[in-house]
Amino acid sequence: MTIADKVLLAFLVAATFSSYVLVERVTTQGSVVLVEVDGELRYKADLQSDASVIIQGASGKLTLQIREGRVSISEADCPNHICVRTSPKSRSGELIVCAPNKTMIQIVGQTDEKIRAVTG
Amino acid sequence: MRETKALPRERWKGRIDRWMPICFLACVLAACSPTTEPPVRLDTTAMDTFVSVTVFDGGEDRAEIEGLIRQAFREIGRVEEIATDYSDSSEVGMVNTSAGKETVSISTEIAGLIRESFSYSTMSDGAFDVTIGPMVKKWDFLAENPVVPSEREIHELLPLVNYKLVVLSGARIFLPLKGMRLDLGGIAKGYAVDNAIHLLRRKGLKEMIVDIGGNLGIYWEGTHLLDSTKATIYIRHPRRDDEFFGSFDVGTGGVSTSGDYQRFLVHEGVRYHHILDPKTGQPVRTMVSVTVVAPTATMADALSTTAFVLGREKGMRLIEELPEVDGIMIFEQGDSLGYSLSSGLQGKFVRSHPN
């Protein structure tokens, strides 16, 4: 092993150790679906369980579909159907909004800060 | 023709290569995430392994916390100095060089640690034994080119391994047979972790992880053992460098793992690892890895080795019998790995699935 190899190895070791314990604040795949109508929480569901739910909005009904970890609106009693045309959502922080029905569908992730450590 | 090869160094290089992308990703993600107060973390090496202390208390003076962590490092260094058997001038070294000759006065601290180790010997009928020293020295897994000792060599050393022979009275100790050696390697790292945690707590810190080579001490004020989900502990996969076997959450306590992959040599296709059965002087064949969660890191350290040597049935029985102690045992099952959990970890341990 040359000196350059050793320096490189020392750097790699230092870089490795610096990642051993890290705080995960990363939200990726969402885990929970929240439905609010006019600012009020009406419905909460696990994103991983398939479901079809009818939500009573401010001016009509919407049908919420959860399939394979993705949420979409399949039907809605509203004039523009923007919410129905919105692509299915799966990631934390994503929204589907139906303005005429004052309905907001929001995906949230694990918001707890997790501390990690490794044994073995 | 002997084909003995020392693998640990190769293994580290491989591990580092595989971890690099993860480090890079972690840095990138850390840079992207909203910044609340980041934890204060310092690393060093001691006791033949890496050491890291991370303090999560927010709102304090970071420079002051770094100063406290350095004090904790000094405490770990102090424990290493008195407990190591590699130096003849350490307390344990002096006990060993006086074996078969004379009684030695030691500090009440080391006497206490030896007594604690004897309590694990008693409860396991000698599966944990700090008089394993002559065997550890013979196998010498830390050597440049470790070799497998002959049956005869091991047979000759067996009479020297027996904690019941040690004469310990107050803080005076005598190893009656020439060649006897104490080796606190199965308990000293855990003890150093506990001392570091105590020091940081005395200084008023409330949230921390101390890591000495995978011997973990986790402290979160107001939590107890497995009752909190604040810290997630990942168990390294015993056969795949870049993966975890599974994980569980801990609030406060010690976590330690004894595995056949940590220090070993391969001779004629057989893996000889560093966890030796005091009764045979040979590596224990029935187990791959044991992780123990306990109220202190000292307990976790000693009990992971104890349960490993005791094996699946007896080891798990001991873990279940002891209050506030839980464990995960990993063993070979055909071509793959099986595992068993103590009752307290049922429903809490999450098996990692490779992507």
Short mmCIF file of C-alpha atoms in Angstrom, two decimals:
data_model
loop_
_atom_site.label_atom_id
_atom_site.label_comp_id
_atom_site.label_asym_id
_atom_site.label_seq_id
_atom_site.Cartn_x
_atom_site.Cartn_y
_atom_site.Cartn_z
CA MET A 1 0.00 0.00 0.00
CA THR A 2 1.44 3.37 -0.98
CA ILE A 3 1.06 6.55 1.07
CA ALA A 4 -1.58 7.78 -1.35
CA ASP A 5 -3.56 4.58 -0.76
CA LYS A 6 -3.37 5.11 2.98
CA VAL A 7 -4.50 8.71 2.71
CA LEU A 8 -7.40 7.63 0.54
CA LEU A 9 -8.28 4.83 2.95
CA ALA A 10 -8.16 7.24 5.92
CA PHE A 11 -10.48 9.60 4.07
CA LEU A 12 -12.87 6.80 3.21
CA VAL A 13 -12.88 5.57 6.80
CA ALA A 14 -13.61 9.08 8.06
CA ALA A 15 -16.40 9.46 5.51
CA THR A 16 -17.86 6.10 6.52
CA PHE A 17 -17.90 6.89 10.22
CA SER A 18 -19.51 10.23 9.60
CA SER A 19 -22.63 8.49 8.33
CA TYR A 20 -23.04 5.91 11.05
CA VAL A 21 -25.59 7.76 13.09
CA LEU A 22 -27.74 10.10 11.11
CA VAL A 23 -30.99 11.82 11.60
CA GLU A 24 -33.58 10.84 9.05
CA ARG A 25 -35.70 13.81 8.19
CA VAL A 26 -36.27 12.54 4.72
CA THR A 27 -39.82 12.07 3.66
CA THR A 28 -40.23 9.85 0.65
CA GLN A 29 -43.10 7.46 0.15
CA GLY A 30 -46.11 8.79 2.06
CA SER A 31 -47.89 6.57 4.52
CA VAL A 32 -51.14 8.27 5.50
CA VAL A 33 -53.93 9.96 3.53
CA LEU A 34 -55.76 12.88 5.17
CA VAL A 35 -58.98 14.33 3.76
CA GLU A 36 -60.10 17.78 4.90
CA VAL A 37 -63.37 19.45 3.95
CA ASP A 38 -63.51 23.17 4.60
CA GLY A 39 -60.50 22.89 6.89
CA GLU A 40 -61.93 20.07 8.96
CA LEU A 41 -60.41 16.59 9.04
CA ARG A 42 -63.05 14.17 7.75
CA TYR A 43 -61.12 11.08 6.89
CA LYS A 44 -57.76 9.44 7.56
CA ALA A 45 -56.54 6.24 5.91
CA ASP A 46 -53.48 4.08 5.52
CA LEU A 47 -51.97 4.57 2.07
CA GLN A 48 -50.96 0.91 1.94
CA SER A 49 -54.49 -0.48 2.27
CA ASP A 50 -56.63 -0.36 -0.85
CA ALA A 51 -59.94 1.43 -0.32
CA SER A 52 -62.74 3.24 -2.07
CA VAL A 53 -64.44 5.94 0.01
CA ILE A 54 -67.19 8.41 -0.72
CA ILE A 55 -66.53 11.80 0.83
CA GLN A 56 -69.27 14.38 1.35
CA GLY A 57 -67.81 17.64 0.10
CA ALA A 58 -69.11 21.19 0.49
CA SER A 59 -71.32 21.03 -2.61
CA GLY A 60 -71.33 17.39 -3.67
CA LYS A 61 -69.76 13.96 -3.32
CA LEU A 62 -66.30 12.71 -4.29
CA THR A 63 -65.09 9.14 -4.59
CA LEU A 64 -61.60 8.60 -3.26
CA GLN A 65 -59.63 5.59 -4.49
CA ILE A 66 -56.55 4.13 -2.80
CA ARG A 67 -54.84 1.52 -4.99
CA GLU A 68 -51.35 0.10 -4.51
CA GLY A 69 -50.16 3.04 -2.43
CA ARG A 70 -51.60 5.71 -4.75
CA VAL A 71 -54.53 8.02 -4.20
CA SER A 72 -56.85 9.43 -6.84
CA ILE A 73 -60.38 10.83 -7.23
CA SER A 74 -62.42 8.57 -9.52
CA GLU A 75 -65.71 10.53 -9.48
CA ALA A 76 -66.81 13.94 -8.29
CA ASP A 77 -69.96 16.07 -8.33
CA CYS A 78 -68.29 19.20 -9.52
CA PRO A 79 -68.38 21.21 -12.74
CA ASN A 80 -64.73 21.19 -13.78
CA HIS A 81 -63.47 17.72 -12.73
CA ILE A 82 -59.95 19.04 -12.23
CA CYS A 83 -59.54 16.73 -9.25
CA VAL A 84 -60.52 13.66 -11.30
CA ARG A 85 -57.97 14.54 -13.97
CA THR A 86 -55.17 14.96 -11.38
CA SER A 87 -52.69 12.10 -11.65
CA PRO A 88 -52.62 9.59 -8.77
CA LYS A 89 -50.47 10.75 -5.85
CA SER A 90 -48.22 8.65 -3.64
CA ARG A 91 -45.50 10.82 -2.18
CA SER A 92 -45.41 12.65 1.09
CA GLY A 93 -46.47 16.28 0.76
CA GLU A 94 -48.49 15.79 -2.44
CA LEU A 95 -52.01 17.21 -2.69
CA ILE A 96 -55.23 16.75 -4.62
CA VAL A 97 -57.59 19.71 -4.32
CA CYS A 98 -61.26 19.97 -5.29
CA ALA A 99 -61.99 23.67 -4.95
CA PRO A 100 -65.77 23.60 -5.57
CA ASN A 101 -66.12 21.01 -2.81
CA LYS A 102 -63.60 22.78 -0.55
CA THR A 103 -61.90 19.40 -0.25
CA MET A 104 -58.19 18.83 0.16
CA ILE A 105 -56.59 15.39 0.02
CA GLN A 106 -53.13 15.36 1.47
CA ILE A 107 -50.49 12.66 1.80
CA VAL A 108 -48.24 12.75 4.83
CA GLY A 109 -45.25 10.58 5.71
CA GLN A 110 -43.66 9.44 8.89
CA THR A 111 -43.02 12.82 10.41
CA ASP A 112 -41.20 11.55 13.50
CA GLU A 113 -37.52 12.28 13.52
CA LYS A 114 -35.77 8.95 13.64
CA ILE A 115 -32.31 8.47 15.07
CA ARG A 116 -30.34 5.55 13.71
CA ALA A 117 -27.47 3.52 15.09
CA VAL A 118 -25.85 0.27 13.97
CA THR A 119 -24.87 -2.76 16.04
CA GLY A 120 -22.94 -5.84 14.96
CA MET B 1 -0.17 -26.76 2.41
CA ARG B 2 -1.93 -24.36 4.74
CA GLU B 3 -4.27 -21.84 3.28
CA THR B 4 -4.76 -19.54 6.20
CA LYS B 5 -5.89 -16.07 5.36
CA ALA B 6 -6.66 -13.05 7.51
CA LEU B 7 -9.85 -11.61 6.16
CA PRO B 8 -10.90 -8.68 8.38
CA ARG B 9 -8.79 -6.11 6.56
CA GLU B 10 -10.09 -7.14 3.13
CA ARG B 11 -13.54 -7.04 4.56
CA TRP B 12 -13.15 -3.47 5.82
CA LYS B 13 -12.03 -2.27 2.44
CA GLY B 14 -15.04 -3.88 0.81
CA ARG B 15 -17.31 -2.42 3.42
CA ILE B 16 -15.93 1.07 2.95
CA ASP B 17 -16.37 0.83 -0.82
CA ARG B 18 -19.98 -0.19 -0.39
CA TRP B 19 -20.71 2.49 2.19
CA MET B 20 -19.39 5.35 0.12
CA PRO B 21 -22.55 5.84 -1.96
CA ILE B 22 -24.61 5.76 1.22
CA CYS B 23 -22.38 8.42 2.81
CA PHE B 24 -22.72 10.55 -0.26
CA LEU B 25 -26.47 10.10 -0.31
CA ALA B 26 -26.67 10.91 3.40
CA CYS B 27 -24.73 14.14 2.86
CA VAL B 28 -26.95 15.14 -0.05
CA LEU B 29 -30.12 14.34 1.86
CA ALA B 30 -28.84 16.10 4.97
CA ALA B 31 -28.17 19.17 2.86
CA CYS B 32 -31.68 19.08 1.39
CA SER B 33 -33.57 18.55 4.64
CA PRO B 34 -34.95 21.44 6.68
CA THR B 35 -32.34 22.39 9.23
CA THR B 36 -33.34 22.16 12.81
CA GLU B 37 -30.51 21.91 15.33
CA PRO B 38 -28.28 19.06 14.09
CA PRO B 39 -26.85 16.65 16.65
CA VAL B 40 -23.28 17.14 17.87
CA ARG B 41 -21.14 14.18 16.93
CA LEU B 42 -17.47 13.37 17.34
CA ASP B 43 -15.54 10.23 16.34
CA THR B 44 -12.32 8.67 17.49
CA THR B 45 -10.73 5.26 17.77
CA ALA B 46 -10.11 3.38 21.02
CA MET B 47 -10.20 -0.19 22.31
CA ASP B 48 -9.17 -1.52 18.86
CA THR B 49 -12.28 -0.15 17.20
CA PHE B 50 -14.09 3.03 16.22
CA VAL B 51 -15.83 5.18 18.80
CA SER B 52 -18.54 7.73 18.22
CA VAL B 53 -20.54 9.88 20.59
CA THR B 54 -23.60 11.76 19.36
CA VAL B 55 -25.48 14.24 21.54
CA PHE B 56 -28.95 15.27 20.40
CA ASP B 57 -29.69 17.91 23.06
CA GLY B 58 -30.61 21.07 21.20
CA GLY B 59 -30.22 24.67 22.23
CA GLU B 60 -26.95 24.18 24.12
CA ASP B 61 -23.62 25.64 23.26
CA ARG B 62 -22.23 23.28 20.62
CA ALA B 63 -18.61 23.96 21.53
CA GLU B 64 -19.41 23.13 25.13
CA ILE B 65 -21.04 19.83 24.10
CA GLU B 66 -17.99 18.99 22.00
CA GLY B 67 -15.84 19.61 25.07
CA LEU B 68 -18.01 17.21 27.08
CA ILE B 69 -17.77 14.56 24.36
CA ARG B 70 -13.98 14.86 24.47
CA GLN B 71 -14.18 14.28 28.23
CA ALA B 72 -16.20 11.14 27.48
CA PHE B 73 -13.47 10.04 25.02
CA ARG B 74 -10.89 10.50 27.78
CA GLU B 75 -13.00 8.36 30.10
CA ILE B 76 -13.16 5.61 27.45
CA GLY B 77 -9.38 5.88 27.08
CA ARG B 78 -8.98 5.56 30.84
CA VAL B 79 -11.07 2.37 30.93
CA GLU B 80 -8.99 0.97 28.05
CA GLU B 81 -5.78 1.75 29.93
CA ILE B 82 -6.78 -0.14 33.06
CA ALA B 83 -8.66 -3.01 31.40
CA THR B 84 -6.49 -3.94 28.43
CA ASP B 85 -4.49 -7.14 28.60
CA TYR B 86 -2.16 -6.16 25.75
CA SER B 87 -0.04 -3.99 28.02
CA ASP B 88 1.88 -5.46 30.97
CA SER B 89 1.67 -2.13 32.77
CA SER B 90 -2.13 -1.97 32.85
CA GLU B 91 -3.86 -3.28 35.95
CA VAL B 92 -5.05 -6.38 34.13
CA GLY B 93 -1.59 -6.75 32.55
CA MET B 94 0.03 -6.77 36.00
CA VAL B 95 -2.44 -9.39 37.24
CA ASN B 96 -1.54 -11.56 34.23
CA THR B 97 2.23 -11.25 34.56
CA SER B 98 1.91 -12.22 38.25
CA ALA B 99 -0.07 -15.39 37.45
CA GLY B 100 1.29 -18.37 39.40
CA LYS B 101 3.58 -16.06 41.34
CA GLU B 102 1.92 -13.57 43.61
CA THR B 103 -1.20 -11.70 44.72
CA VAL B 104 -1.69 -8.28 43.15
CA SER B 105 -3.52 -5.23 44.52
CA ILE B 106 -5.91 -3.73 42.00
CA SER B 107 -8.33 -0.83 42.03
CA THR B 108 -11.80 -1.41 43.47
CA GLU B 109 -13.07 -0.45 40.00
CA ILE B 110 -11.36 -3.34 38.18
CA ALA B 111 -12.15 -5.67 41.08
CA GLY B 112 -15.81 -4.68 40.68
CA LEU B 113 -15.75 -5.29 36.93
CA ILE B 114 -14.15 -8.73 37.45
CA ARG B 115 -16.83 -9.54 40.06
CA GLU B 116 -19.55 -8.49 37.65
CA SER B 117 -18.03 -10.73 34.98
CA PHE B 118 -18.06 -13.63 37.47
CA SER B 119 -21.78 -13.11 37.99
CA TYR B 120 -22.30 -13.84 34.25
CA SER B 121 -20.01 -16.87 34.62
CA THR B 122 -22.10 -18.18 37.52
CA MET B 123 -25.47 -17.65 35.84
CA SER B 124 -24.26 -19.41 32.67
CA ASP B 125 -22.26 -22.22 34.28
CA GLY B 126 -19.04 -20.85 32.81
CA ALA B 127 -20.19 -19.96 29.29
CA PHE B 128 -18.84 -16.46 29.97
CA ASP B 129 -15.35 -16.57 31.47
CA VAL B 130 -12.76 -13.78 31.65
CA THR B 131 -10.03 -16.38 32.27
CA ILE B 132 -10.38 -17.24 28.54
CA GLY B 133 -7.18 -15.13 28.09
CA PRO B 134 -4.74 -17.97 27.24
CA MET B 135 -7.06 -19.18 24.46
CA VAL B 136 -7.62 -15.71 23.03
CA LYS B 137 -3.85 -15.17 23.00
CA LYS B 138 -3.28 -18.53 21.28
CA TRP B 139 -5.88 -17.87 18.57
CA ASP B 140 -4.78 -14.21 18.24
CA PHE B 141 -7.39 -13.08 15.73
CA LEU B 142 -5.85 -9.60 15.62
CA ALA B 143 -2.53 -10.95 14.31
CA GLU B 144 -1.29 -10.19 10.81
CA ASN B 145 -1.58 -13.84 9.79
CA PRO B 146 -3.60 -15.70 12.40
CA VAL B 147 -3.25 -19.50 12.35
CA VAL B 148 -5.48 -22.24 13.69
CA PRO B 149 -3.91 -23.72 16.84
CA SER B 150 -3.52 -27.49 16.99
CA GLU B 151 -5.83 -29.66 19.10
CA ARG B 152 -2.91 -30.42 21.37
CA GLU B 153 -2.07 -26.75 21.97
CA ILE B 154 -5.66 -26.02 22.92
CA HIS B 155 -5.90 -29.11 25.10
CA GLU B 156 -2.83 -28.01 27.07
CA LEU B 157 -4.35 -24.58 27.75
CA LEU B 158 -7.81 -25.80 28.82
CA PRO B 159 -6.93 -26.29 32.52
CA LEU B 160 -5.95 -22.60 32.71
CA VAL B 161 -9.45 -21.45 31.74
CA ASN B 162 -11.67 -21.54 34.82
CA TYR B 163 -12.96 -18.49 36.65
CA LYS B 164 -13.47 -20.57 39.80
CA LEU B 165 -9.69 -20.81 40.23
CA VAL B 166 -9.31 -17.02 40.59
CA VAL B 167 -8.69 -15.88 44.17
CA LEU B 168 -10.35 -12.50 44.52
CA SER B 169 -10.59 -10.93 47.96
CA GLY B 170 -11.55 -7.28 48.28
CA ALA B 171 -9.26 -5.56 45.79
CA ARG B 172 -6.57 -8.24 45.88
CA ILE B 173 -6.39 -10.88 43.18
CA PHE B 174 -4.32 -13.96 42.49
CA LEU B 175 -4.28 -16.18 39.41
CA PRO B 176 -2.93 -19.43 40.91
CA LEU B 177 -1.62 -21.12 37.75
CA LYS B 178 1.27 -19.91 35.63
CA GLY B 179 -0.05 -18.99 32.19
CA MET B 180 -3.51 -17.93 33.40
CA ARG B 181 -4.67 -14.67 31.83
CA LEU B 182 -7.63 -12.39 32.35
CA ASP B 183 -9.22 -10.99 29.19
CA LEU B 184 -11.96 -8.44 29.82
CA GLY B 185 -12.65 -8.11 26.07
CA GLY B 186 -16.17 -9.49 26.52
CA ILE B 187 -17.26 -6.80 28.96
CA ALA B 188 -14.86 -3.81 28.92
CA LYS B 189 -16.33 -2.03 25.88
CA GLY B 190 -19.81 -2.12 27.36
CA TYR B 191 -18.42 -0.82 30.65
CA ALA B 192 -16.66 2.04 28.86
CA VAL B 193 -19.93 2.90 27.07
CA ASP B 194 -21.78 3.06 30.40
CA ASN B 195 -19.09 5.25 31.95
CA ALA B 196 -19.23 7.65 29.01
CA ILE B 197 -23.04 7.86 29.30
CA HIS B 198 -22.83 8.49 33.06
CA LEU B 199 -20.30 11.26 32.53
CA LEU B 200 -22.43 13.03 29.92
CA ARG B 201 -25.55 12.67 32.05
CA ARG B 202 -23.76 14.10 35.10
CA LYS B 203 -22.91 17.12 32.94
CA GLY B 204 -26.60 17.64 32.30
CA LEU B 205 -27.04 16.16 28.81
CA LYS B 206 -30.31 14.33 28.19
CA GLU B 207 -30.19 12.67 24.75
CA MET B 208 -27.22 10.69 23.45
CA ILE B 209 -25.83 7.61 21.71
CA VAL B 210 -22.40 6.26 22.59
CA ASP B 211 -21.02 3.68 20.13
CA ILE B 212 -17.85 1.66 20.75
CA GLY B 213 -17.55 -0.75 17.82
CA GLY B 214 -21.28 -1.53 17.73
CA ASN B 215 -21.60 -1.71 21.52
CA LEU B 216 -24.27 0.93 21.95
CA GLY B 217 -25.44 2.96 24.88
CA ILE B 218 -28.62 4.90 24.20
CA TYR B 219 -30.00 7.44 26.65
CA TRP B 220 -33.14 9.51 26.26
CA GLU B 221 -34.34 11.15 29.43
CA GLY B 222 -37.76 9.88 30.45
CA THR B 223 -37.63 6.70 28.35
CA HIS B 224 -36.97 3.12 29.30
CA LEU B 225 -35.57 0.25 27.21
CA LEU B 226 -37.98 -0.67 24.40
CA ASP B 227 -40.77 1.72 25.41
CA SER B 228 -39.73 4.53 23.05
CA THR B 229 -39.45 4.77 19.28
CA LYS B 230 -36.92 7.59 19.31
CA ALA B 231 -33.83 5.64 18.24
CA THR B 232 -33.86 2.82 15.70
CA ILE B 233 -31.13 0.21 16.08
CA TYR B 234 -30.11 -1.62 12.92
CA ILE B 235 -28.43 -5.03 13.20
CA ARG B 236 -25.73 -5.57 10.61
CA HIS B 237 -26.41 -8.50 8.27
CA PRO B 238 -24.04 -11.29 9.34
CA ARG B 239 -23.38 -12.44 5.77
CA ARG B 240 -23.86 -9.32 3.61
CA ASP B 241 -21.62 -6.36 4.26
CA ASP B 242 -23.86 -3.71 2.79
CA GLU B 243 -27.15 -4.76 4.35
CA PHE B 244 -28.95 -4.80 7.65
CA PHE B 245 -30.64 -7.90 9.01
CA GLY B 246 -33.36 -6.03 10.87
CA SER B 247 -34.12 -3.23 13.27
CA PHE B 248 -35.96 -2.30 16.45
CA ASP B 249 -36.55 0.85 18.48
CA VAL B 250 -34.98 1.64 21.82
CA GLY B 251 -35.44 4.50 24.26
CA THR B 252 -32.75 3.98 26.87
CA GLY B 253 -30.41 1.07 27.45
CA GLY B 254 -27.46 -0.91 26.15
CA VAL B 255 -27.35 -2.89 22.90
CA SER B 256 -24.57 -5.24 21.93
CA THR B 257 -23.98 -7.85 19.24
CA SER B 258 -21.65 -10.84 19.23
CA GLY B 259 -21.23 -12.24 15.73
CA ASP B 260 -19.09 -14.87 14.03
CA TYR B 261 -18.31 -12.34 11.27
CA GLN B 262 -16.65 -9.72 13.45
CA ARG B 263 -13.22 -11.31 13.83
CA PHE B 264 -12.40 -14.55 12.10
CA LEU B 265 -10.01 -16.47 9.93
CA VAL B 266 -10.73 -19.02 7.22
CA HIS B 267 -8.64 -22.19 7.12
CA GLU B 268 -9.30 -24.94 4.58
CA GLY B 269 -12.75 -23.51 3.90
CA VAL B 270 -13.78 -23.41 7.57
CA ARG B 271 -14.57 -20.17 9.33
CA TYR B 272 -12.89 -19.85 12.74
CA HIS B 273 -14.32 -16.88 14.62
CA HIS B 274 -13.41 -15.09 17.83
CA ILE B 275 -16.21 -16.22 20.15
CA LEU B 276 -14.63 -19.15 21.93
CA ASP B 277 -16.32 -21.69 24.18
CA PRO B 278 -14.36 -21.64 27.47
CA LYS B 279 -15.02 -25.38 27.86
CA THR B 280 -13.50 -26.42 24.52
CA GLY B 281 -11.29 -23.51 23.49
CA GLN B 282 -12.93 -23.68 20.05
CA PRO B 283 -15.20 -21.20 18.25
CA VAL B 284 -18.89 -21.85 19.01
CA ARG B 285 -20.41 -23.53 15.96
CA THR B 286 -24.14 -23.31 16.61
CA MET B 287 -24.72 -19.57 16.31
CA VAL B 288 -24.14 -16.77 13.81
CA SER B 289 -25.03 -13.67 15.81
CA VAL B 290 -26.67 -12.64 19.07
CA THR B 291 -27.89 -9.12 19.82
CA VAL B 292 -28.87 -8.28 23.39
CA VAL B 293 -30.79 -5.28 24.75
CA ALA B 294 -30.31 -4.66 28.48
CA PRO B 295 -30.55 -1.85 31.06
CA THR B 296 -26.78 -1.23 30.79
CA ALA B 297 -24.27 -1.59 27.97
CA THR B 298 -22.06 -3.66 30.30
CA MET B 299 -24.85 -6.22 30.68
CA ALA B 300 -25.61 -6.19 26.96
CA ASP B 301 -21.93 -6.70 26.11
CA ALA B 302 -21.40 -9.62 28.50
CA LEU B 303 -24.78 -11.24 27.82
CA SER B 304 -24.44 -11.20 24.02
CA THR B 305 -21.28 -13.30 24.35
CA THR B 306 -22.82 -15.46 27.09
CA ALA B 307 -25.95 -16.25 25.07
CA PHE B 308 -23.86 -16.89 21.94
CA VAL B 309 -21.82 -19.52 23.76
CA LEU B 310 -24.87 -21.06 25.47
CA GLY B 311 -26.59 -21.60 22.11
CA ARG B 312 -30.17 -21.34 20.90
CA GLU B 313 -32.14 -23.00 23.68
CA LYS B 314 -30.09 -22.26 26.78
CA GLY B 315 -29.08 -18.80 25.58
CA MET B 316 -32.67 -17.74 24.92
CA ARG B 317 -33.78 -19.23 28.23
CA LEU B 318 -31.21 -17.08 30.05
CA ILE B 319 -32.32 -13.95 28.16
CA GLU B 320 -35.96 -14.66 29.06
CA GLU B 321 -35.16 -15.35 32.72
CA LEU B 322 -33.36 -12.05 33.25
CA PRO B 323 -35.66 -9.09 33.86
CA GLU B 324 -35.52 -6.25 31.31
CA VAL B 325 -33.27 -8.22 28.99
CA ASP B 326 -34.22 -9.08 25.40
CA GLY B 327 -32.42 -10.57 22.48
CA ILE B 328 -32.31 -11.65 18.84
CA MET B 329 -30.49 -14.83 17.87
CA ILE B 330 -29.47 -15.44 14.26
CA PHE B 331 -28.44 -18.93 13.18
CA GLU B 332 -27.87 -20.94 10.04
CA GLN B 333 -30.95 -22.71 8.72
CA GLY B 334 -30.17 -24.75 5.65
CA ASP B 335 -28.69 -22.36 3.12
CA SER B 336 -30.15 -19.24 4.69
CA LEU B 337 -30.39 -17.61 8.10
CA GLY B 338 -33.12 -18.10 10.67
CA TYR B 339 -33.71 -16.04 13.76
CA SER B 340 -35.49 -16.17 17.08
CA LEU B 341 -36.73 -13.34 19.28
CA SER B 342 -37.22 -13.05 23.02
CA SER B 343 -40.77 -12.25 24.12
CA GLY B 344 -40.13 -8.51 24.63
CA LEU B 345 -39.08 -8.06 21.00
CA GLN B 346 -41.97 -9.97 19.45
CA GLY B 347 -43.86 -7.52 17.26
CA LYS B 348 -41.12 -4.90 17.70
CA PHE B 349 -38.30 -6.38 15.65
CA VAL B 350 -38.61 -5.55 11.96
CA ARG B 351 -36.80 -7.84 9.54
CA SER B 352 -35.06 -5.86 6.76
CA HIS B 353 -35.79 -7.00 3.26
CA PRO B 354 -33.13 -6.50 0.62
CA ASN B 355 -34.37 -4.33 -2.21
#
